[in-house]
CSV table of C-alpha atoms in Angstrom, one decimal:
chain,number,residue,atom,x,y,z
A,1,UNK,CA,15.4,0.5,-3.8
A,2,UNK,CA,16.3,-3.0,-4.8
A,3,UNK,CA,14.9,-6.4,-4.0
A,4,UNK,CA,17.0,-9.0,-2.3
A,5,UNK,CA,15.9,-12.6,-2.9
A,6,UNK,CA,16.5,-14.3,0.4
A,7,UNK,CA,15.4,-17.7,-0.9
A,8,UNK,CA,18.6,-18.5,-2.7
A,9,UNK,CA,22.0,-16.9,-2.8
A,10,UNK,CA,23.4,-15.8,-6.2
A,11,UNK,CA,26.2,-17.8,-7.7
A,12,UNK,CA,28.3,-14.7,-8.3
A,13,UNK,CA,28.3,-11.3,-6.7
A,14,UNK,CA,25.8,-8.9,-8.3
A,15,UNK,CA,26.1,-5.1,-8.6
A,16,UNK,CA,23.0,-3.1,-7.9
A,17,UNK,CA,22.9,0.5,-8.8
A,18,UNK,CA,21.8,2.8,-6.0
A,19,UNK,CA,21.2,6.5,-6.4
A,20,UNK,CA,22.8,9.0,-4.1
A,21,UNK,CA,23.3,12.8,-4.2
A,22,UNK,CA,26.6,12.1,-6.0
A,23,UNK,CA,25.0,9.8,-8.6
A,24,UNK,CA,24.9,6.0,-9.0
A,25,UNK,CA,27.0,4.1,-6.6
A,26,UNK,CA,27.0,0.3,-6.9
A,27,UNK,CA,25.8,-2.0,-4.0
A,28,UNK,CA,27.2,-5.5,-4.2
A,29,UNK,CA,25.2,-8.5,-3.2
A,30,UNK,CA,27.3,-11.6,-2.2
A,31,UNK,CA,26.5,-15.2,-1.1
A,32,UNK,CA,26.5,-15.5,2.7
A,33,UNK,CA,30.0,-16.7,3.8
A,34,UNK,CA,29.4,-16.6,7.6
A,35,UNK,CA,26.5,-18.1,9.6
A,36,UNK,CA,24.8,-16.0,12.2
A,37,UNK,CA,26.1,-18.3,14.9
A,38,UNK,CA,29.7,-17.7,14.0
A,39,UNK,CA,29.4,-14.0,13.1
A,40,UNK,CA,31.7,-11.6,15.1
A,41,UNK,CA,28.7,-9.4,16.1
A,42,UNK,CA,26.1,-12.2,16.7
A,43,UNK,CA,25.8,-11.4,20.4
A,44,UNK,CA,24.5,-7.9,19.5
A,45,UNK,CA,21.8,-9.1,17.1
A,46,UNK,CA,20.9,-12.6,18.2
A,47,UNK,CA,18.7,-13.3,21.3
A,48,UNK,CA,20.5,-15.2,24.1
A,49,UNK,CA,19.5,-18.8,24.8
A,50,UNK,CA,18.8,-19.9,21.3
A,51,UNK,CA,18.9,-23.7,20.9
A,52,UNK,CA,21.0,-25.2,18.1
A,53,UNK,CA,17.8,-25.9,16.1
A,54,UNK,CA,16.6,-22.3,16.4
A,55,UNK,CA,20.0,-20.9,15.4
A,56,UNK,CA,20.0,-23.2,12.4
A,57,UNK,CA,16.5,-22.0,11.4
A,58,UNK,CA,17.6,-18.4,11.8
A,59,UNK,CA,20.6,-19.0,9.5
A,60,UNK,CA,18.2,-20.0,6.7
A,61,UNK,CA,16.8,-16.4,6.8
A,62,UNK,CA,20.1,-14.9,5.7
A,63,UNK,CA,21.6,-16.3,2.5
A,64,UNK,CA,23.2,-13.1,1.3
A,65,UNK,CA,25.2,-10.1,2.4
A,66,UNK,CA,25.1,-6.7,0.9
A,67,UNK,CA,28.2,-4.4,0.6
A,68,UNK,CA,27.2,-0.8,0.5
A,69,UNK,CA,29.7,1.8,-0.6
A,70,UNK,CA,30.2,5.0,1.4
A,71,UNK,CA,27.5,7.5,0.5
A,72,UNK,CA,25.1,5.0,-1.0
A,73,UNK,CA,21.5,4.7,0.2
A,74,UNK,CA,20.4,1.3,1.5
A,75,UNK,CA,16.7,2.3,1.4
A,76,UNK,CA,14.7,5.5,1.1
A,77,UNK,CA,11.7,7.0,2.8
A,78,UNK,CA,8.4,5.8,1.3
A,79,UNK,CA,9.7,2.6,-0.1
A,80,UNK,CA,7.9,-0.6,1.0
A,81,UNK,CA,9.3,-2.8,3.7
A,82,UNK,CA,10.9,-5.9,2.4
A,83,UNK,CA,13.9,-6.6,4.7
A,84,UNK,CA,15.4,-5.6,8.0
A,85,UNK,CA,19.1,-5.2,7.8
A,86,UNK,CA,21.7,-6.3,10.4
A,87,UNK,CA,24.8,-4.2,10.2
A,88,UNK,CA,27.8,-6.6,9.9
A,89,UNK,CA,30.4,-3.9,9.7
A,90,UNK,CA,30.6,-0.2,8.9
A,91,UNK,CA,28.1,2.5,9.9
A,92,UNK,CA,25.0,4.3,8.6
A,93,UNK,CA,23.0,7.4,9.3
A,94,UNK,CA,19.2,7.6,9.0
A,95,UNK,CA,17.5,10.8,7.8
A,96,UNK,CA,14.1,12.4,7.4
A,97,UNK,CA,13.2,15.1,4.9
A,98,UNK,CA,10.6,17.8,5.9
A,99,UNK,CA,7.9,18.9,3.4
A,100,UNK,CA,10.0,22.0,2.7
A,101,UNK,CA,13.0,19.9,1.8
A,102,UNK,CA,15.1,20.3,4.9
A,103,UNK,CA,17.0,17.2,6.0
A,104,UNK,CA,17.2,15.9,9.6
A,105,UNK,CA,19.6,13.2,10.8
A,106,UNK,CA,17.7,10.9,13.1
A,107,UNK,CA,20.2,8.2,14.1
A,108,UNK,CA,23.6,6.6,13.7
A,109,UNK,CA,23.9,2.8,13.5
A,110,UNK,CA,26.9,0.6,13.6
A,111,UNK,CA,27.8,-3.1,13.7
A,112,UNK,CA,25.2,-5.2,15.4
A,113,UNK,CA,22.4,-2.7,15.0
A,114,UNK,CA,19.3,-3.4,13.0
A,115,UNK,CA,18.1,-1.0,10.2
A,116,UNK,CA,14.5,-0.9,8.9
A,117,UNK,CA,12.5,-1.1,12.1
A,118,UNK,CA,10.9,2.2,11.3
A,119,UNK,CA,8.9,0.5,8.5
A,120,UNK,CA,7.2,-2.2,10.6
A,121,UNK,CA,4.1,-0.1,11.6
A,122,UNK,CA,3.1,1.2,8.2
A,123,UNK,CA,5.1,-1.3,6.0
A,124,UNK,CA,6.8,1.6,4.4
A,125,UNK,CA,10.1,3.2,5.5
A,126,UNK,CA,9.7,6.5,7.3
A,127,UNK,CA,13.4,7.4,6.9
A,128,UNK,CA,16.3,6.8,4.5
A,129,UNK,CA,19.6,5.1,5.4
A,130,UNK,CA,23.0,6.1,4.0
A,131,UNK,CA,26.4,4.4,4.5
A,132,UNK,CA,28.9,6.6,6.4
A,133,UNK,CA,31.7,4.3,5.2
A,134,UNK,CA,32.0,1.2,3.1
A,135,UNK,CA,29.7,-1.2,5.0
A,136,UNK,CA,28.1,-4.6,4.9
A,137,UNK,CA,24.7,-5.7,6.0
A,138,UNK,CA,22.8,-8.9,6.2
A,139,UNK,CA,19.2,-8.6,4.7
A,140,UNK,CA,16.5,-10.4,6.6
A,141,UNK,CA,13.2,-11.0,4.9
A,142,UNK,CA,10.7,-9.5,7.3
A,143,UNK,CA,7.8,-11.7,6.1
A,144,UNK,CA,9.9,-14.8,6.8
A,145,UNK,CA,11.3,-13.4,10.1
A,146,UNK,CA,7.7,-12.7,11.3
A,147,UNK,CA,6.7,-16.3,10.4
A,148,UNK,CA,9.7,-17.8,12.2
A,149,UNK,CA,9.0,-15.5,15.3
A,150,UNK,CA,5.6,-17.1,15.6
A,151,UNK,CA,7.3,-20.5,16.0
A,152,UNK,CA,10.1,-19.4,18.4
A,153,UNK,CA,9.0,-17.2,21.4
A,154,UNK,CA,12.7,-16.3,22.1
A,155,UNK,CA,12.9,-14.7,18.6
A,156,UNK,CA,9.6,-12.8,19.1
A,157,UNK,CA,10.9,-11.6,22.5
A,158,UNK,CA,14.1,-10.3,20.8
A,159,UNK,CA,12.0,-8.4,18.2
A,160,UNK,CA,10.0,-6.9,21.0
A,161,UNK,CA,13.2,-6.0,22.9
A,162,UNK,CA,14.6,-4.2,19.8
A,163,UNK,CA,11.4,-2.2,19.3
A,164,UNK,CA,11.4,-1.3,23.0
A,165,UNK,CA,15.0,-0.2,22.7
A,166,UNK,CA,14.0,2.2,19.9
A,167,UNK,CA,11.3,3.7,22.0
A,168,UNK,CA,13.7,4.2,24.9
A,169,UNK,CA,16.2,5.9,22.5
A,170,UNK,CA,13.5,8.2,21.3
A,171,UNK,CA,12.6,9.1,24.9
A,172,UNK,CA,16.2,9.8,25.7
A,173,UNK,CA,16.6,12.0,22.7
A,174,UNK,CA,13.5,14.0,23.7
A,175,UNK,CA,14.9,14.5,27.2
A,176,UNK,CA,18.3,15.6,25.8
A,177,UNK,CA,16.7,18.1,23.4
A,178,UNK,CA,14.5,19.5,26.1
A,179,UNK,CA,16.8,19.5,29.1
A,180,UNK,CA,20.4,20.0,27.9
A,181,UNK,CA,22.3,23.0,26.5
A,182,UNK,CA,24.6,22.6,23.5
A,183,UNK,CA,27.7,21.5,25.6
A,184,UNK,CA,25.6,18.9,27.5
A,185,UNK,CA,24.0,17.5,24.3
A,186,UNK,CA,27.4,17.0,22.7
A,187,UNK,CA,28.8,15.5,25.9
A,188,UNK,CA,25.9,13.1,26.0
A,189,UNK,CA,26.4,12.2,22.4
A,190,UNK,CA,30.2,11.4,23.0
A,191,UNK,CA,29.5,9.4,26.1
A,192,UNK,CA,26.8,7.4,24.3
A,193,UNK,CA,29.2,6.7,21.4
A,194,UNK,CA,31.9,5.5,23.9
A,195,UNK,CA,29.4,3.1,25.5
A,196,UNK,CA,28.4,1.7,22.1
A,197,UNK,CA,32.1,1.1,21.2
A,198,UNK,CA,32.7,-0.6,24.6
A,199,UNK,CA,29.7,-2.9,23.9
A,200,UNK,CA,31.5,-3.9,20.7
A,201,UNK,CA,34.8,-4.6,22.3
A,202,UNK,CA,36.6,-1.4,21.5
A,203,UNK,CA,38.1,1.3,23.7
A,204,UNK,CA,35.8,3.9,25.4
A,205,UNK,CA,38.6,6.5,25.2
A,206,UNK,CA,39.3,6.9,21.5
A,207,UNK,CA,37.5,6.4,18.2
A,208,UNK,CA,37.0,7.8,14.7
A,209,UNK,CA,33.9,9.8,14.1
A,210,UNK,CA,32.4,8.5,10.9
A,211,UNK,CA,29.8,11.2,10.8
A,212,UNK,CA,30.5,14.8,9.8
A,213,UNK,CA,30.2,17.8,12.0
A,214,UNK,CA,27.1,18.7,10.0
A,215,UNK,CA,25.5,15.4,10.7
A,216,UNK,CA,26.2,15.7,14.4
A,217,UNK,CA,24.7,19.2,14.4
A,218,UNK,CA,21.6,18.0,12.6
A,219,UNK,CA,21.2,15.0,15.0
A,220,UNK,CA,21.5,17.2,18.1
A,221,UNK,CA,19.3,20.0,16.8
A,222,UNK,CA,22.2,22.5,16.8
A,223,UNK,CA,23.9,24.8,14.3
A,224,UNK,CA,27.2,23.7,12.9
A,225,UNK,CA,29.1,26.6,14.4
A,226,UNK,CA,27.5,25.7,17.8
A,227,UNK,CA,28.8,22.2,17.6
A,228,UNK,CA,32.3,23.5,16.7
A,229,UNK,CA,32.3,25.9,19.7
A,230,UNK,CA,31.0,23.2,22.1
A,231,UNK,CA,33.8,20.8,20.9
A,232,UNK,CA,36.3,23.6,21.6
A,233,UNK,CA,34.9,24.2,25.1
A,234,UNK,CA,35.0,20.6,26.0
A,235,UNK,CA,38.6,20.4,24.8
A,236,UNK,CA,39.5,23.5,26.8
A,237,UNK,CA,38.0,21.9,29.9
A,238,UNK,CA,40.4,19.0,29.4
A,239,UNK,CA,37.6,16.5,28.7
A,240,UNK,CA,38.4,15.6,25.1
A,241,UNK,CA,41.1,16.0,22.5
A,242,UNK,CA,40.5,15.8,18.7
A,243,UNK,CA,42.1,16.2,15.4
A,244,UNK,CA,39.7,16.1,12.4
A,245,UNK,CA,37.4,13.2,13.1
A,246,UNK,CA,39.7,11.4,15.5
A,247,UNK,CA,38.3,11.8,19.0
A,248,UNK,CA,40.1,11.1,22.2
A,249,UNK,CA,38.1,11.0,25.5
A,250,UNK,CA,40.5,12.3,28.2
A,251,UNK,CA,38.1,12.4,31.1
A,252,UNK,CA,35.1,10.1,30.6
A,253,UNK,CA,33.8,10.7,34.1
A,254,UNK,CA,34.0,14.5,33.6
A,255,UNK,CA,32.0,14.2,30.4
A,256,UNK,CA,29.4,12.1,32.2
A,257,UNK,CA,29.3,14.8,34.9
A,258,UNK,CA,28.4,17.4,32.3
A,259,UNK,CA,25.4,15.3,31.3
A,260,UNK,CA,24.3,14.6,34.8
A,261,UNK,CA,24.5,18.3,35.7
A,262,UNK,CA,22.1,19.1,32.9
A,263,UNK,CA,19.6,16.5,34.1
A,264,UNK,CA,19.7,17.8,37.6
A,265,UNK,CA,19.3,21.4,36.5
A,266,UNK,CA,16.3,20.5,34.5
A,267,UNK,CA,14.6,19.2,37.7
A,268,UNK,CA,15.1,22.4,39.7
């Protein structure tokens, strides 16, 4: 865990050591070069309808950006809440560890997503976040953000919206775990990824899976070999094609039908 001073940007980039399973990997802190209002993913993190004054005030919250190397941990479970983190580019996974030491992947986040919301209720992080690739985040002091939200209702509304979205995702995950078989869970996962890429201006029909098969299996509550078999079955149905982590969606409506069938069957 490291502390980012949001009051003033450093004159030169700093390297902060971060412990991972492979050892110490540096995290680099840089002065902020791009304002929120001109960032390529601002429409995903910023509330709509901000006035120019509100946008300028929000820009003062973010004076630095942090580059996180692949495999490095941005924060860890049990650490105190200091910042929320807006993902500028790259991707992360969040994980929990059970009392007996077993790990569980709980989410995948990409550009425009916010990391650290799990710590708001207890002021300590419930999960850990690791970079799936070289990534960059904008740290936002939660204390200062909360203070500013009290002045700008539109910002408070956006915070409420983000928290509500997390609750909806949790509900959708519970439904998927309880109502879908392995093939349907994987189809739902791939459809969801396609939609998230579309929201970011990319194609719905082809993307690179930054997470490993093991991570996908953990997230979906399946065994690794089950995920591999489900991928093969979806491929044999002509719904997808893949080579390594490169995924091609051949029949998006067919994948969606797999998910809808599982929901209907659960209601019978």
